[in-house]
């Protein structure tokens, strides 16, 4: 037992040194350890796609921001009214990765499409390492590798990275250009779920446009 512990510790030190030499960030280094079998991988739970009622109420606590909950495969599980209005061009498609690579309006709605898709695929690869037996992630990756050369190229890049704070531009067909700063939060009591909140600058044209869009969407 002690010999095995020493061997594992030695491997951990070697991989840590490699990660530091390559200047990998914490997400990438954690992914490297998991691939080597040195970190326990949290498995998806039966409640992964169930959004807790308290979290649903929290979404409405962001009346001026687009807030929604994603599962590890980036299915949209729940939205507040603002997010529903913002994502209205994609009604009928719940998976944001499929939206980006398959929806005909994706590149026009997201003018920073290359950067956005890069970030999302890197985050999906991170989740694939965290949940290696997840059938939704496996199916999603298989389908898009076959259908999308852009996805296949990004996936084979092997880069990983979690969703963090980022600036995003949305060109909504009914509201025009909307600029948002997004922040991602892990939902600690539902493994793999994330809360994303996109907020416009107070008093900006984007804030006005987002508010008007949400009002129109709520009245229809």
Coordinates of C-alpha atoms in Angstrom, one line a residue:
X1 CA 0.0 0.0 0.0
X2 CA 2.8 2.4 0.9
X3 CA 4.7 1.6 -2.3
X4 CA 1.5 2.3 -4.3
X5 CA 1.0 5.6 -2.4
X6 CA 4.5 6.7 -3.1
X7 CA 4.2 5.8 -6.8
X8 CA 1.0 7.8 -7.1
X9 CA 2.6 10.7 -5.3
X10 CA 5.6 10.5 -7.6
X11 CA 3.4 10.5 -10.7
X12 CA 1.5 13.5 -9.3
X13 CA 4.7 15.4 -8.8
X14 CA 5.9 14.6 -12.3
X15 CA 2.6 15.7 -13.9
X16 CA 2.5 18.8 -11.7
X17 CA 6.0 19.7 -12.9
X18 CA 5.0 19.1 -16.5
X19 CA 1.9 21.3 -16.1
X20 CA 3.9 24.1 -14.6
X21 CA 6.6 23.9 -17.3
X22 CA 3.8 24.1 -20.0
X23 CA 2.2 27.0 -18.0
X24 CA -1.1 25.2 -17.9
X25 CA -3.8 26.9 -15.9
X26 CA -5.6 25.2 -13.0
X27 CA -8.4 23.8 -15.3
X28 CA -5.9 22.3 -17.7
X29 CA -3.7 20.9 -15.0
X30 CA -6.7 19.3 -13.3
X31 CA -7.7 17.8 -16.6
X32 CA -4.2 16.4 -17.0
X33 CA -4.3 14.7 -13.5
X34 CA -7.7 13.2 -14.2
X35 CA -6.5 11.7 -17.5
X36 CA -3.7 10.1 -15.6
X37 CA -6.3 8.7 -13.1
X38 CA -4.9 10.7 -10.2
X39 CA -8.0 12.7 -9.4
X40 CA -11.4 11.3 -8.6
X41 CA -13.9 12.2 -11.3
X42 CA -17.3 13.3 -10.1
X43 CA -20.0 11.3 -11.9
X44 CA -23.2 12.7 -13.2
X45 CA -26.1 12.3 -10.7
X46 CA -29.7 11.4 -11.5
X47 CA -30.6 15.0 -10.5
X48 CA -28.2 16.6 -12.9
X49 CA -30.9 18.0 -15.2
X50 CA -33.3 19.0 -12.3
X51 CA -33.0 22.6 -11.3
X52 CA -33.7 23.2 -7.6
X53 CA -36.7 25.5 -6.9
X54 CA -34.5 27.9 -4.9
X55 CA -32.2 28.2 -8.0
X56 CA -35.2 28.9 -10.2
X57 CA -36.3 31.7 -7.8
X58 CA -32.7 33.0 -7.9
X59 CA -32.9 33.4 -11.7
X60 CA -35.7 36.0 -11.2
X61 CA -33.4 38.0 -8.8
X62 CA -31.6 39.2 -11.9
X63 CA -34.3 41.4 -13.5
X64 CA -31.9 43.4 -15.7
X65 CA -29.6 40.4 -16.6
X66 CA -29.9 37.3 -18.8
X67 CA -29.6 34.4 -16.4
X68 CA -29.8 30.7 -17.2
X69 CA -28.7 27.3 -16.0
X70 CA -26.7 24.8 -18.1
X71 CA -25.9 21.1 -17.5
X72 CA -22.5 19.6 -18.3
X73 CA -23.5 19.1 -22.0
X74 CA -24.6 22.8 -22.2
X75 CA -28.3 22.1 -22.4
X76 CA -30.3 25.1 -21.2
X77 CA -32.2 23.8 -18.2
X78 CA -33.9 27.1 -17.1
X79 CA -33.9 30.8 -17.9
X80 CA -35.3 34.0 -16.5
X81 CA -37.4 36.2 -18.7
X82 CA -34.5 38.3 -19.9
X83 CA -32.5 35.3 -21.0
X84 CA -35.5 33.7 -22.8
X85 CA -35.9 36.9 -24.8
X86 CA -32.2 37.1 -25.6
X87 CA -32.2 33.5 -26.8
X88 CA -35.5 33.8 -28.7
X89 CA -33.8 33.4 -32.1
X90 CA -33.0 29.8 -31.2
X91 CA -36.4 28.6 -29.8
X92 CA -36.6 24.9 -30.2
X93 CA -32.9 24.2 -29.8
X94 CA -31.9 23.7 -26.1
X95 CA -28.3 22.8 -26.5
X96 CA -26.0 25.8 -26.8
X97 CA -23.2 23.9 -28.5
X98 CA -25.6 22.7 -31.2
X99 CA -26.9 26.3 -31.5
X100 CA -23.4 27.6 -32.2
X101 CA -22.4 25.0 -34.8
X102 CA -25.7 24.1 -36.4
X103 CA -28.2 27.0 -36.1
X104 CA -28.3 29.1 -39.3
X105 CA -28.5 32.4 -37.3
X106 CA -25.6 31.6 -34.9
X107 CA -22.9 33.5 -36.8
X108 CA -25.1 36.6 -37.3
X109 CA -26.4 36.7 -33.7
X110 CA -22.9 36.1 -32.3
X111 CA -20.5 38.3 -34.2
X112 CA -17.6 37.1 -32.0
X113 CA -18.5 33.5 -33.1
X114 CA -14.8 32.3 -33.4
X115 CA -13.9 33.3 -29.9
X116 CA -17.1 32.2 -28.4
X117 CA -17.0 28.7 -30.0
X118 CA -13.4 28.3 -28.9
X119 CA -14.3 29.0 -25.3
X120 CA -17.3 26.8 -25.4
X121 CA -15.5 23.8 -26.9
X122 CA -12.6 24.1 -24.5
X123 CA -15.2 24.1 -21.6
X124 CA -17.0 21.1 -23.1
X125 CA -13.7 19.2 -23.3
X126 CA -13.1 20.0 -19.6
X127 CA -16.6 18.6 -18.8
X128 CA -15.9 15.5 -20.9
X129 CA -12.9 14.9 -18.6
X130 CA -14.9 15.5 -15.5
X131 CA -17.8 13.2 -16.7
X132 CA -16.2 10.6 -18.9
X133 CA -19.3 8.4 -18.9
X134 CA -21.9 11.1 -19.7
X135 CA -24.0 9.9 -22.6
X136 CA -25.2 13.4 -23.6
X137 CA -21.6 14.7 -23.9
X138 CA -20.5 11.6 -25.8
X139 CA -23.4 11.9 -28.2
X140 CA -22.9 15.6 -28.7
X141 CA -19.2 15.2 -29.4
X142 CA -19.7 12.3 -31.8
X143 CA -22.4 14.1 -33.8
X144 CA -20.5 17.4 -34.1
X145 CA -17.2 15.8 -35.0
X146 CA -19.0 14.2 -37.9
X147 CA -21.0 17.2 -39.0
X148 CA -18.8 20.3 -38.3
X149 CA -15.2 20.7 -39.5
X150 CA -14.9 23.8 -37.2
X151 CA -16.0 21.8 -34.1
X152 CA -13.7 18.9 -35.1
X153 CA -10.7 21.2 -35.4
X154 CA -11.4 22.8 -32.0
X155 CA -12.0 19.5 -30.3
X156 CA -8.8 18.0 -31.6
X157 CA -6.8 20.9 -30.3
X158 CA -7.1 19.2 -26.9
X159 CA -7.3 22.5 -25.0
X160 CA -9.4 22.7 -21.9
X161 CA -10.7 25.6 -19.9
X162 CA -13.8 26.4 -17.8
X163 CA -16.3 29.1 -18.5
X164 CA -15.3 32.2 -16.7
X165 CA -16.0 36.0 -17.0
X166 CA -16.2 37.0 -20.6
X167 CA -17.5 39.9 -22.7
X168 CA -20.1 38.8 -25.3
X169 CA -21.8 40.7 -28.1
X170 CA -25.2 39.6 -29.2
X171 CA -26.8 41.0 -32.4
X172 CA -30.4 40.3 -31.8
X173 CA -32.7 40.5 -34.9
X174 CA -35.3 42.5 -33.0
X175 CA -33.1 44.6 -30.6
X176 CA -29.8 45.1 -32.4
X177 CA -26.4 45.0 -30.8
X178 CA -26.4 44.1 -27.1
X179 CA -23.1 44.0 -25.1
X180 CA -23.0 41.8 -22.0
X181 CA -20.4 40.8 -19.4
X182 CA -20.9 37.2 -18.5
X183 CA -20.0 35.4 -15.3
X184 CA -20.3 31.7 -14.7
X185 CA -21.0 30.1 -11.3
X186 CA -20.8 26.4 -10.3
X187 CA -24.0 25.1 -8.7
X188 CA -22.5 23.3 -5.8
X189 CA -25.5 21.1 -4.9
X190 CA -26.0 19.9 -8.5
X191 CA -22.8 18.4 -9.9
X192 CA -22.0 19.9 -13.3
X193 CA -24.7 22.6 -13.4
X194 CA -23.6 26.1 -14.0
X195 CA -25.4 29.4 -13.6
X196 CA -24.5 32.0 -16.3
X197 CA -25.4 35.7 -15.8
X198 CA -25.0 38.2 -18.6
X199 CA -25.2 41.9 -17.5
X200 CA -25.2 45.0 -19.6
X201 CA -23.4 48.2 -18.3
X202 CA -25.9 50.2 -16.2
X203 CA -27.5 53.1 -18.2
X204 CA -26.0 51.8 -21.5
X205 CA -27.8 51.4 -24.8
X206 CA -27.4 47.7 -24.3
X207 CA -29.3 47.8 -21.0
X208 CA -32.1 49.8 -22.6
X209 CA -32.3 47.4 -25.6
X210 CA -32.3 44.3 -23.4
X211 CA -35.0 45.7 -21.1
X212 CA -37.2 46.6 -24.1
X213 CA -36.6 43.2 -25.7
X214 CA -37.6 41.4 -22.4
X215 CA -40.8 43.5 -22.1
X216 CA -41.9 42.8 -25.7
X217 CA -41.1 39.0 -25.2
X218 CA -43.1 39.0 -21.9
X219 CA -46.2 40.5 -23.6
X220 CA -46.3 38.0 -26.4

